[in-house]
Coordinates of C-alpha atoms and ligand atoms in Angstrom, one line a residue:
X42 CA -24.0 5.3 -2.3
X43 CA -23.8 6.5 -6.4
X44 CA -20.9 7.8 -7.2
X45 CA -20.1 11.0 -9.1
X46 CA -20.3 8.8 -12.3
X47 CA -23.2 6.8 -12.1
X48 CA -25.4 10.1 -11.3
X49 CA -24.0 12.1 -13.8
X50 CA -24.2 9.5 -16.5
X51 CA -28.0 8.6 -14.9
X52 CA -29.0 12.4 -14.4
X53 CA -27.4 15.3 -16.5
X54 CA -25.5 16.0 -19.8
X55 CA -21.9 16.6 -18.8
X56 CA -19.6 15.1 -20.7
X57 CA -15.7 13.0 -19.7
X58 CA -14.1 16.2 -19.8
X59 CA -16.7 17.8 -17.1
X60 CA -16.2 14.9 -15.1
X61 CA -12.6 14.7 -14.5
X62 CA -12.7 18.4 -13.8
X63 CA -15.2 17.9 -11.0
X64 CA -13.2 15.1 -10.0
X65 CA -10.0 17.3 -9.7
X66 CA -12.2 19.6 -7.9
X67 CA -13.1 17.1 -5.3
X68 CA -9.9 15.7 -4.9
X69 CA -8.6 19.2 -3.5
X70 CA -12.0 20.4 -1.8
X71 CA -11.3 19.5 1.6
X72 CA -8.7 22.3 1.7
X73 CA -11.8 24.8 0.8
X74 CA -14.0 22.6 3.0
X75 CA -11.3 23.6 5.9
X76 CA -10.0 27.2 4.9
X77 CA -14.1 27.9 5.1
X78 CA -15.1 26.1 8.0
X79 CA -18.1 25.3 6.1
X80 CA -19.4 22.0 4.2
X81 CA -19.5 21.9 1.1
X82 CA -22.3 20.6 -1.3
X83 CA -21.8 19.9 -5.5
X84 CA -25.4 20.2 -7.1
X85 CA -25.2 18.7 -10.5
X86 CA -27.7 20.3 -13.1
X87 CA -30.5 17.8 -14.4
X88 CA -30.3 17.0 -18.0
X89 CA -34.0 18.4 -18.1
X90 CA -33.2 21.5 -16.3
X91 CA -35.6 20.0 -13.3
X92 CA -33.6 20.8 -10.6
X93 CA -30.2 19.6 -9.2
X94 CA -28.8 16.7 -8.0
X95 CA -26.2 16.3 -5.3
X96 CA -22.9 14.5 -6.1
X97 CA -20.7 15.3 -3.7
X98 CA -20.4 16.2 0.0
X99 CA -17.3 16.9 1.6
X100 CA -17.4 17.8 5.8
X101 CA -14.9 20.5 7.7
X102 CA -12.0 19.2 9.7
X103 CA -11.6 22.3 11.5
X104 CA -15.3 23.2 12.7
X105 CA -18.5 21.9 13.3
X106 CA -21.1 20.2 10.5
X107 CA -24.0 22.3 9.1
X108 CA -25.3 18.9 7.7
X109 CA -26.2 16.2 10.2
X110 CA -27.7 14.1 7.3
X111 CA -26.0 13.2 4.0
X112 CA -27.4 14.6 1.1
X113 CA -25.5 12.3 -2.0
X114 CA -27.7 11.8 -4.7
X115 CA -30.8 13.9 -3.2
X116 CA -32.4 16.0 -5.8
X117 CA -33.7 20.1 -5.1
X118 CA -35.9 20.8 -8.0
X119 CA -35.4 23.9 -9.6
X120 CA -36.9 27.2 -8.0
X121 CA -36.9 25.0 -4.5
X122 CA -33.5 27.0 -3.4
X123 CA -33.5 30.2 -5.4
X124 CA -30.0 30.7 -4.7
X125 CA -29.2 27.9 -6.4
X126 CA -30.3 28.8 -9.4
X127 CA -29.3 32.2 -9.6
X128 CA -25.5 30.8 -9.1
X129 CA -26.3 28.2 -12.1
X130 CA -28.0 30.6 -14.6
X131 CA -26.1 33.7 -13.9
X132 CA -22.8 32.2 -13.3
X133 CA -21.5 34.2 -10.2
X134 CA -21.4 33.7 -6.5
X135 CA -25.3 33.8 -4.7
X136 CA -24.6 34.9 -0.9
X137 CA -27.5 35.4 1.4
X138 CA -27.8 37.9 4.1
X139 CA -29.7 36.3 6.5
X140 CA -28.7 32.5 7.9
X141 CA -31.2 29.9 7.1
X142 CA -32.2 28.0 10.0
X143 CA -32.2 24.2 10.1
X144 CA -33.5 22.2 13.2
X145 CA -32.2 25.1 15.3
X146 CA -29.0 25.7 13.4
X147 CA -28.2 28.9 12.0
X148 CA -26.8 28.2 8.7
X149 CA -24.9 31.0 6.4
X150 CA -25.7 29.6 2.9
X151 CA -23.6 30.8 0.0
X152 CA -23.4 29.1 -4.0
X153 CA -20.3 29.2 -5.9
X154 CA -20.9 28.1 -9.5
X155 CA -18.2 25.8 -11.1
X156 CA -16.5 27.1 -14.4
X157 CA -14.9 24.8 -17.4
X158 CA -13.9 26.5 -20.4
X159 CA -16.4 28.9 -19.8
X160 CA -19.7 27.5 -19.4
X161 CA -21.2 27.0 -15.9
X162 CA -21.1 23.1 -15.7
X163 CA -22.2 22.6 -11.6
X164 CA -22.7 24.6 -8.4
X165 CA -20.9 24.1 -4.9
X166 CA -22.8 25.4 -2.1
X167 CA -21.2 26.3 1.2
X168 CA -22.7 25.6 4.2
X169 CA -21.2 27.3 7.7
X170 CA -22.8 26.5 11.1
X171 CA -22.7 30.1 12.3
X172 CA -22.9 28.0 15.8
X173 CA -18.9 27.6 15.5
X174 CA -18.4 30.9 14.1
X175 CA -16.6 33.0 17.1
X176 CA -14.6 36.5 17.2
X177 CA -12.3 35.8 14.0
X178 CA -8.8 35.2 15.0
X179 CA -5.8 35.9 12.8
X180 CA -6.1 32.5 11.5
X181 CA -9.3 32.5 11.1
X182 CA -9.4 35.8 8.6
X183 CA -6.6 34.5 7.1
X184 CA -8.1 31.1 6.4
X185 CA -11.3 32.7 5.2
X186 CA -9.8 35.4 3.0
X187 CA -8.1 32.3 1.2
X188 CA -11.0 30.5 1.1
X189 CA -12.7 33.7 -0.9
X190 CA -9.5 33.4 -3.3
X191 CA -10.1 29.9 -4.2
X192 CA -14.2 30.3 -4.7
X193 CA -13.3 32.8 -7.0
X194 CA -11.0 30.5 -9.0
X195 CA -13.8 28.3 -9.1
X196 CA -16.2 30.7 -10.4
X197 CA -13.3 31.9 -13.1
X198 CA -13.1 28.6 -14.1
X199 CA -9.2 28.5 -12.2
X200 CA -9.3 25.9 -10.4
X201 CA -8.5 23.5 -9.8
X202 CA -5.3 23.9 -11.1
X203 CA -4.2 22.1 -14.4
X204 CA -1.3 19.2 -14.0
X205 CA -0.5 17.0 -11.3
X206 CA -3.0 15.7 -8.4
X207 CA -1.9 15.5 -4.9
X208 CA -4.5 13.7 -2.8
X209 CA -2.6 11.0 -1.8
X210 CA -2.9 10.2 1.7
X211 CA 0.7 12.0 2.4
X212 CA -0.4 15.1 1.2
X213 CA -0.9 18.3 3.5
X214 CA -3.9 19.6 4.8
X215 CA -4.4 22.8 6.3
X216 CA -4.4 21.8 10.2
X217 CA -0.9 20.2 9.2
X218 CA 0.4 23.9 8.6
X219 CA -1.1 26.8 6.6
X220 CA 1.2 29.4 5.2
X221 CA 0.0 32.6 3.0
X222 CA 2.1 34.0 0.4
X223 CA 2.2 37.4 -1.3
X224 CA 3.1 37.6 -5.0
X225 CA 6.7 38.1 -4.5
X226 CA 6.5 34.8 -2.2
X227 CA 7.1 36.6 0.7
X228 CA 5.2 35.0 4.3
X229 CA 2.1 37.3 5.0
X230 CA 0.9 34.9 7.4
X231 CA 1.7 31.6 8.7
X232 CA -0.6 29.3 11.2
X233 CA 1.1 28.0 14.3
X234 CA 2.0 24.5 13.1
X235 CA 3.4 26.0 9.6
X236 CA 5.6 28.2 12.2
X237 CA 6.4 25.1 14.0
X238 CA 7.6 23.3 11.1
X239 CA 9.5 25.8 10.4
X240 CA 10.9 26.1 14.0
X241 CA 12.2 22.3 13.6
X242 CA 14.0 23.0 10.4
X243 CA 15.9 26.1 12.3
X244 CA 14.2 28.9 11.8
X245 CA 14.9 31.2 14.9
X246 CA 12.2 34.3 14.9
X247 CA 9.5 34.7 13.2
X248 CA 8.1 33.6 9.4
X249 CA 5.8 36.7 8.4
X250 CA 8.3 39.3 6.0
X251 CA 10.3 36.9 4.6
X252 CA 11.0 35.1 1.5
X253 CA 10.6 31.8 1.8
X254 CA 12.7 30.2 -0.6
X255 CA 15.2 32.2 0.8
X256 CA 14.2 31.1 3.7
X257 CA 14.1 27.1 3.1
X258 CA 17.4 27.6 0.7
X259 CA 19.7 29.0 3.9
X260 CA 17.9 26.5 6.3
X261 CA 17.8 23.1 4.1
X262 CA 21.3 21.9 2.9
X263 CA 21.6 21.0 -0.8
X264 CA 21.2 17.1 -0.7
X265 CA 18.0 17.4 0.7
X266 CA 16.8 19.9 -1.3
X267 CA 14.6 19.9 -4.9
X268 CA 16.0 21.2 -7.8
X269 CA 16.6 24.8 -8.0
X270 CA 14.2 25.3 -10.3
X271 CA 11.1 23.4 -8.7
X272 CA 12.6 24.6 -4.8
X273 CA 11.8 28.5 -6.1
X274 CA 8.5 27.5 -8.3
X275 CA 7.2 25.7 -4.8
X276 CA 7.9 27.7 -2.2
X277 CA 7.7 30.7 -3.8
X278 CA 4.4 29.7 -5.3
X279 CA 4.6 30.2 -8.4
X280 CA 3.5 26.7 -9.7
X281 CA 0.5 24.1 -7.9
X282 CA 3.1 21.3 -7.1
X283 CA 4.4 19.8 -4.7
X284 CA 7.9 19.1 -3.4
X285 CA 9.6 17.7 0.0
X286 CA 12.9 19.7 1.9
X287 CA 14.1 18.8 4.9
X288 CA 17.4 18.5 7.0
X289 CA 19.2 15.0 8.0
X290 CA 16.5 14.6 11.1
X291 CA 13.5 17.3 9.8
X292 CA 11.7 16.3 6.6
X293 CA 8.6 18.5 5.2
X294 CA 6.2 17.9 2.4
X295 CA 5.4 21.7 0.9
X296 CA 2.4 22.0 -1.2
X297 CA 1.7 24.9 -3.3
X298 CA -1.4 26.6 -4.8
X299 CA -1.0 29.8 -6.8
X300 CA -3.9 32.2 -5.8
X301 CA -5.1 34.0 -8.6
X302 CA -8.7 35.2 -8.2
X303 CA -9.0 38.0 -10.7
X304 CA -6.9 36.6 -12.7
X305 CA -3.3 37.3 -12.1
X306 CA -1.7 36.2 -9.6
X307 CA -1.5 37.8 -5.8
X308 CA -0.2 35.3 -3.8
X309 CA -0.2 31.8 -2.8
X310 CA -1.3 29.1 -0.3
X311 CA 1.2 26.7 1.3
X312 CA 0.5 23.6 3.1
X313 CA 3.6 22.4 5.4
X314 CA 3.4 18.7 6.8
X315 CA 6.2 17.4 9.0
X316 CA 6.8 14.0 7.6
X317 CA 9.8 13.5 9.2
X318 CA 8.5 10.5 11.3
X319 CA 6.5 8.5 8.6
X320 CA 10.2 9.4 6.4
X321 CA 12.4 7.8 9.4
X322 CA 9.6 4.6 9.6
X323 CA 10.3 4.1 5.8
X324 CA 14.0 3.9 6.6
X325 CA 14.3 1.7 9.2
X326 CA 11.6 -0.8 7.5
X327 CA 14.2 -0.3 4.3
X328 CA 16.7 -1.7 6.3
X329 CA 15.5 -3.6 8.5
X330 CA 14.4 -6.0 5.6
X331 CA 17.4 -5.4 3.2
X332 CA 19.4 -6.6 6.3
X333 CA 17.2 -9.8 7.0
X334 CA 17.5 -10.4 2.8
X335 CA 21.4 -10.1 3.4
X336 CA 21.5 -12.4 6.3
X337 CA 19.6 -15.3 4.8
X338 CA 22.0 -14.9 1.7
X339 CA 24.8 -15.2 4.2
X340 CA 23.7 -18.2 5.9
X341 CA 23.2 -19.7 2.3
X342 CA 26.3 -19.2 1.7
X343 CA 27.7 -20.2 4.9
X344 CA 25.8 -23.8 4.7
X345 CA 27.1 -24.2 1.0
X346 CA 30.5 -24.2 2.3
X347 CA 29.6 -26.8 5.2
X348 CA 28.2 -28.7 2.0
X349 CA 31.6 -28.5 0.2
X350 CA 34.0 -29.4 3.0
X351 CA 31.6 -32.7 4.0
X352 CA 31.3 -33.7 0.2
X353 CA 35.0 -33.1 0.2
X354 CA 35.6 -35.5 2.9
X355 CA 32.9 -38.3 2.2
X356 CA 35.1 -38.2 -1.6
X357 CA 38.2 -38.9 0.7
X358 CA 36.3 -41.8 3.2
X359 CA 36.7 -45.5 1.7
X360 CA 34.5 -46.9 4.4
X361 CA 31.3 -47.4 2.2
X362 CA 28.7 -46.8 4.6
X363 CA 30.9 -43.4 6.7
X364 CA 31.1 -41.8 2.9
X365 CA 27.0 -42.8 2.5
X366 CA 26.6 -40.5 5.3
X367 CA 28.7 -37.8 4.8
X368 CA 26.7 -37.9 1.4
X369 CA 23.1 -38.0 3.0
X370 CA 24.4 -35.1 5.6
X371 CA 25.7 -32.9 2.1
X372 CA 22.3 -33.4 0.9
X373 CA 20.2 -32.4 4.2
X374 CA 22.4 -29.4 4.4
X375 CA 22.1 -28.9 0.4
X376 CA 18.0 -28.7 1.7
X377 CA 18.4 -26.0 4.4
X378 CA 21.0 -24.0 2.0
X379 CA 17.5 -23.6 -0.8
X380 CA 15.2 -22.3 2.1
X381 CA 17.4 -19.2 2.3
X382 CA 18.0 -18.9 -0.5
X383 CA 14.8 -18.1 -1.4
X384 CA 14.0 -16.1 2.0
X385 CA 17.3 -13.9 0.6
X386 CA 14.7 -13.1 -2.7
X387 CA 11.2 -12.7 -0.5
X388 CA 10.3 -9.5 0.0
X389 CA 8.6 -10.5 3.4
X390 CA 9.2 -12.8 5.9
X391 CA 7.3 -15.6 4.1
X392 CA 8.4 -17.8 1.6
X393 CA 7.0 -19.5 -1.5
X394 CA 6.8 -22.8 -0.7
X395 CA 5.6 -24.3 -4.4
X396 CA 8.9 -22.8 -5.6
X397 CA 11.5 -24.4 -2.5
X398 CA 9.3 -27.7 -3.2
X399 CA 9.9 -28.0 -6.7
X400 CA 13.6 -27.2 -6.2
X401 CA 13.9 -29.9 -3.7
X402 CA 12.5 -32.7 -6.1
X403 CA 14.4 -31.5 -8.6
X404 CA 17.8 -31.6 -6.3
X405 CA 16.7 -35.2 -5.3
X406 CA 16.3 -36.9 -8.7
X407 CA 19.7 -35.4 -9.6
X408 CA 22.0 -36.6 -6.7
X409 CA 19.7 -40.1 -6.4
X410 CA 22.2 -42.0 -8.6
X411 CA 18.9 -44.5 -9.3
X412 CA 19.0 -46.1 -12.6
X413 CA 15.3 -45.9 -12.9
X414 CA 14.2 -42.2 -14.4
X415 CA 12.4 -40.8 -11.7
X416 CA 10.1 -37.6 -12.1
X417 CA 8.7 -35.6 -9.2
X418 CA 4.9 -33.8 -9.7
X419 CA 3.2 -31.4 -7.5
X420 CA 0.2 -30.9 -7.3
X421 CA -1.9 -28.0 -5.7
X422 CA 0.0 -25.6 -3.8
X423 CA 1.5 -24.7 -0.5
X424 CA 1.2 -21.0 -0.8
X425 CA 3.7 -18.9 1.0
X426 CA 4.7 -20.3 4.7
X427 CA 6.5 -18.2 7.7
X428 CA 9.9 -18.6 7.5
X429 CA 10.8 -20.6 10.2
X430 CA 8.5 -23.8 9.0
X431 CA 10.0 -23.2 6.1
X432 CA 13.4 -25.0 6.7
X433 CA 12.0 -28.1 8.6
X434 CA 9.4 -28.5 6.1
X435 CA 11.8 -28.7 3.6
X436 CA 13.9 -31.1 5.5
X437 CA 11.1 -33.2 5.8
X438 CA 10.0 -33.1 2.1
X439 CA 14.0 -33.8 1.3
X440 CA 14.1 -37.0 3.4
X441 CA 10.5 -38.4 2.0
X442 CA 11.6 -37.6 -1.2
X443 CA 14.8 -39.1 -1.1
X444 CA 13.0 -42.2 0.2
X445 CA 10.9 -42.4 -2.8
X446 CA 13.7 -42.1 -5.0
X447 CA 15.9 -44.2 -3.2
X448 CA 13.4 -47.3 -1.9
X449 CA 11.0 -47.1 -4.0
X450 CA 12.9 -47.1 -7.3
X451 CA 16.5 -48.8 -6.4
X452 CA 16.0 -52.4 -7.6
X453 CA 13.6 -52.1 -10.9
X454 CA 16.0 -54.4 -12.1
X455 CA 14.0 -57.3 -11.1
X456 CA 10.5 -55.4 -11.8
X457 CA 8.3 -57.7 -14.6
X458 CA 8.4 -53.8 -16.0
X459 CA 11.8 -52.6 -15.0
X460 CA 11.8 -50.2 -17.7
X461 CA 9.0 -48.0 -16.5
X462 CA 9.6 -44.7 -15.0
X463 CA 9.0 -43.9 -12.0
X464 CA 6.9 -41.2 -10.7
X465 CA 6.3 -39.4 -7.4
X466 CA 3.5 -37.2 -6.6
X467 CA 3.7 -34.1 -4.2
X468 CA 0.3 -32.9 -3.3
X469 CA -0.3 -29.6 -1.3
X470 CA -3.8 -28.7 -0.4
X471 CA -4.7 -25.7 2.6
X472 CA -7.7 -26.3 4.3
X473 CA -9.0 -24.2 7.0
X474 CA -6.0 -23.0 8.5
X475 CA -4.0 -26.6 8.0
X476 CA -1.9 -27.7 5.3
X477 CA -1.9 -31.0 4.3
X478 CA 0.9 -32.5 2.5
X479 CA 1.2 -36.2 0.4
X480 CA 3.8 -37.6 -1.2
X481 CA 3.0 -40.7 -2.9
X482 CA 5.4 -42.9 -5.2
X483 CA 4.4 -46.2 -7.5
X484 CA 7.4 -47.9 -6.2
X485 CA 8.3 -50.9 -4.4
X486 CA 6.2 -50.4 -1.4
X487 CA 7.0 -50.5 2.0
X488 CA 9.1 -53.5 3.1
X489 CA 7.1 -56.3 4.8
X490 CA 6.5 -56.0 8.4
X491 CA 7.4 -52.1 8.1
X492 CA 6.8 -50.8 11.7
X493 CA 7.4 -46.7 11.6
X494 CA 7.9 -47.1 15.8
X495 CA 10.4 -50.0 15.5
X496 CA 12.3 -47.9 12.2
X497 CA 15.2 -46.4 14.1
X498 CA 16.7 -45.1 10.8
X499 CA 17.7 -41.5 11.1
X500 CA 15.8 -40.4 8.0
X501 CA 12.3 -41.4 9.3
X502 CA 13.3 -40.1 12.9
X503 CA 14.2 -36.7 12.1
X504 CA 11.2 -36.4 9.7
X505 CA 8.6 -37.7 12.6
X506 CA 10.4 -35.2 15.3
X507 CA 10.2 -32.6 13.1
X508 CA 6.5 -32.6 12.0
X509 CA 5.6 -33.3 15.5
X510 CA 7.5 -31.9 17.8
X511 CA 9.1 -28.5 15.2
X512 CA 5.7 -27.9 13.4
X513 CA 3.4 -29.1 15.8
X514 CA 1.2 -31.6 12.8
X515 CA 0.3 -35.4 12.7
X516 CA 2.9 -37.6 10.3
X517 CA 1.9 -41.1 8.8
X518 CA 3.6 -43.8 6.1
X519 CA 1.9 -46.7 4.8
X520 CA 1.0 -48.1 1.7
X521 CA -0.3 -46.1 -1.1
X522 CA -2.1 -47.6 -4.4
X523 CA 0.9 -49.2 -5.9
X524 CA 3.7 -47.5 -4.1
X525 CA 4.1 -45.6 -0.4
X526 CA 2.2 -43.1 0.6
X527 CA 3.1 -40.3 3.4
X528 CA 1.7 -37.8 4.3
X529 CA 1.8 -35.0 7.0
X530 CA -1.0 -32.4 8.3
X531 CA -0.2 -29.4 9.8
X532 CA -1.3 -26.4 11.6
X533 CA -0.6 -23.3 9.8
X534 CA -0.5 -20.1 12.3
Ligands
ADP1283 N1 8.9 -44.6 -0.1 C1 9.4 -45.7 0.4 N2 9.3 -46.8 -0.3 C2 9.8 -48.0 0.2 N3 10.4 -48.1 1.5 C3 10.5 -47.0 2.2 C4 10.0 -45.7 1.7 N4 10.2 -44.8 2.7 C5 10.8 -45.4 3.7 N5 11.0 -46.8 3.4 C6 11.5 -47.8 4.3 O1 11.8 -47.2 5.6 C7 13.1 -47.3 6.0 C8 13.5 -46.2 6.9 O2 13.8 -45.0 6.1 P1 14.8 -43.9 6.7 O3 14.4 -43.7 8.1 O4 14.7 -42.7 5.8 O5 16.2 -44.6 6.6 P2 17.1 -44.9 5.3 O6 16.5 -44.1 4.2 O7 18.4 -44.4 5.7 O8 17.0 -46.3 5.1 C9 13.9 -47.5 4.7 O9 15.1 -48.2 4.9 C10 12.9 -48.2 3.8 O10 13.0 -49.6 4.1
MG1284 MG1 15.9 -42.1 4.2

């Protein structure tokens, strides 16, 4: 499908200024679309004044199609549909007495031309399937009469309506409630669901007679009101904005649009949506996840202090190998403390691994007490993970780490070149749904007859249950090119 640009850049002679009025056209049209019960069609002239090509369709909501096919981008060539280009070269609205008939369908044809600064620059015609068309209600008059307003504008070259757009997807329509205006912004008619809105902000009788920001000012309490200034331009509909009111439980998104058809203005249209449940949604996912950030900063904190009090007592232990311990437990705990920490920053339940990774080399190097400089590289990425592999991952990448560090690089002493640095390498890769982690130093090497199902070291243990049993992967150590090499593959959810 073109789009507006490409065909008018491919087809006619309007210039940027043209085109972002059509656009602000189109992005309010399905409120003439609905007040009309008709489609709506936007015939762009040909640069050779051949004919017209279609750039725009926009359907009803609120009755049936007169256009089972879409037209975008077709092309009528001039004296094809006369009424077409009576509406282009004379500039005002082309309405046809009889219906036109297509494959069985009555269809009531009329052609609004489209005004900027004066000069005609496209047409919009209006298409109603007389099939729908029944006994006019109240609504229905009402709907239409404001639908004869607005194509005026658009002949006048009024709308749409300078400033602001409001197309966003929270934006009224007219089935969400449909209130008419007169110029002293009193209610001359309001559609049931307007009414209803109204109802749930505690209105008692009836809308029609009365002055709505009046109205809205005695119902809606001041904190959840607008300024005074923009409450009375709104709803008394004097300015084309928007604005939201509501009370603690009620909130409603009022959208005005002066009516002005012969150039001053007689009234206005107001579109009423009851937001109040999207509004309450929005609050509870606010808090919801500022309480989750808050808890994770409390556990951090929490597991800091368990880090203080053991590092407190493994200072007060003499027994060499009880204050070793107390040391490595600091450090595991140190690990879990970094996980939620950064789950306290995320914005969702994921974390940046890379981040929690680079942290934990970084904490291992420093707390080593290895004489050999050691420096920790990752390479490739582990992306963001769930937070609940999050902290056994990291527990595992702490204790493989540490090993690195700590057997790989202890006793350089000896080395033919003890002076070299040491280095280990962290490699992340995904691949299809698994991540596959490797952590390779150019140490020492494993020590002879190394047998990872004889090890009953605690290090190696809690690593192997947790990629196994916690994160459900495949966990292996063995030599690597000079050094160790692990490495763990997991599934990733
Ligand atoms: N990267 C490594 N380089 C050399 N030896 C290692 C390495 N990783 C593990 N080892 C060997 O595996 C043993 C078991 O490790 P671990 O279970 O973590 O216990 P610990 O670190 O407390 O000795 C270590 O004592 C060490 O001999
Ligand atoms: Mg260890």
């Amino acid at each position: 499908m073109p789009s507006l640009q490409e065909l008018v850049r491919a087809h006619t002679d309007l210039d940027e200024d043209d085109v972002a009025w059509l656009q602000r056209l189109m992005a309010d049209w399905q409120i003439l679309a609905d007040l009309s019960f008709a489609d709506l069609v936007l015939w762009l002239p040909d640069r050779e004044g051949r004919g017209y090509w279609a750039g725009g369709q926009m359907r009803p909501t609120t009755g049936p199609t007169a256009l089972f096919d879409d037209v975008l981008g077709t092309f009528i060539p001039t004296g094809r549909r006369r009424m077409l280009d009576e509406a282009y070269e004379l500039g005002r609205l082309v309405r046809e007495g009889d219906p036109e008939w297509r494959d069985d369908v009555p269809v009531r044809v009329e052609v609004i031309p489209v005004r900027r600064a004066g000069r005609v620059i496209a047409t919009i015609a209006r298409n109603t399937n007389l099939l729908g068309v029944r006994t006019p209600s109240r609504l229905e008059l009402s709907y239409l009469q404001t639908a004869t307003d607005l194509t005026q504008m658009i002949a006048a070259g009024y709308f749409p309506l300078s400033g602001q757009r409001s197309d966003h997807a929270d934006s009224p329509r007219v089935g969400d409630g449909f209130v008419r205006l007169d110029a002293a912004g009193k209610v001359v008619y309001s559609s049931p669901n307007g009414l209803s809105a109204y109802r749930r902000l505690g209105l008692q009788g009836d809308l029609a007679g009365l002055v709505l920001s009046d109205l809205t000012r005695d119902l809606v309490p001041p904190r959840h009101r607008p300024d005074e200034e923009t409450l009375s331009a709104v709803l008394g509909g004097r300015d084309g904005r928007e604005t939201e009111v509501g009370t603690d439980d009620v909130t409603l998104i009022v959208r005005s649009i002066p009516l002005r058809p012969n150039g001053d203005r007689s009234g206005a249209l107001l579109l009423v949506r009851d937001v109040s449940e999207l509004r309450r949604r929005d609050r509870e996912l606010i808090t919801k996840d500022v309480t989750i950030r808050e808890i994770h900063h409390r556990v951090k904190n929490n597991l800091q202090t368990v880090a203080a009090l053991l590092r407190l007592q493994a200072r007060r232990t003499h027994a060499e190998d009880a204050k070793a311990a107390l040391e490595e437990a600091v450090r595991r705990v140190g690990s879990i403390a970094i996980v939620h920490e950064t789950l306290s920053h995320a914005i969702e339940e994921t974390v940046d691994f890379d981040q929690i990774a680079d942290r934990l080399g970084a904490m291992v190097v420093d707390v080593s007490g290895v004489e050999t400089p050691v420096r920790v590289v990752r390479e490739g990425s582990f992306g963001a993970l769930p937070s609940d592999s999050a902290t056994p991952l990291a527990m595992v990448l702490t204790e493989v780490l540490q090993n690195a560090v700590e057997h790989g690089f202890a006793d350089r002493a000896g080395d033919p070149d003890g002076r070299r640095k040491g280095r280990v390498t962290v490699t992340a890769r995904r691949i299809v749904g698994r991540l596959h982690v490797v952590v390779e130093d150019d140490g020492a090497g494993l020590p002879e007859g190394f047998d990872l199902d004889g090890s009953t070291q605690l290090g190696l243990s809690i690593v192997r249950t947790l990629v196994e049993s916690e994160l459900g992967g495949v966990f292996e150590i063995g030599p690597g090119v000079r050094g160790t090499r692990v490495q763990a593959d997991l599934p990733l959810d």
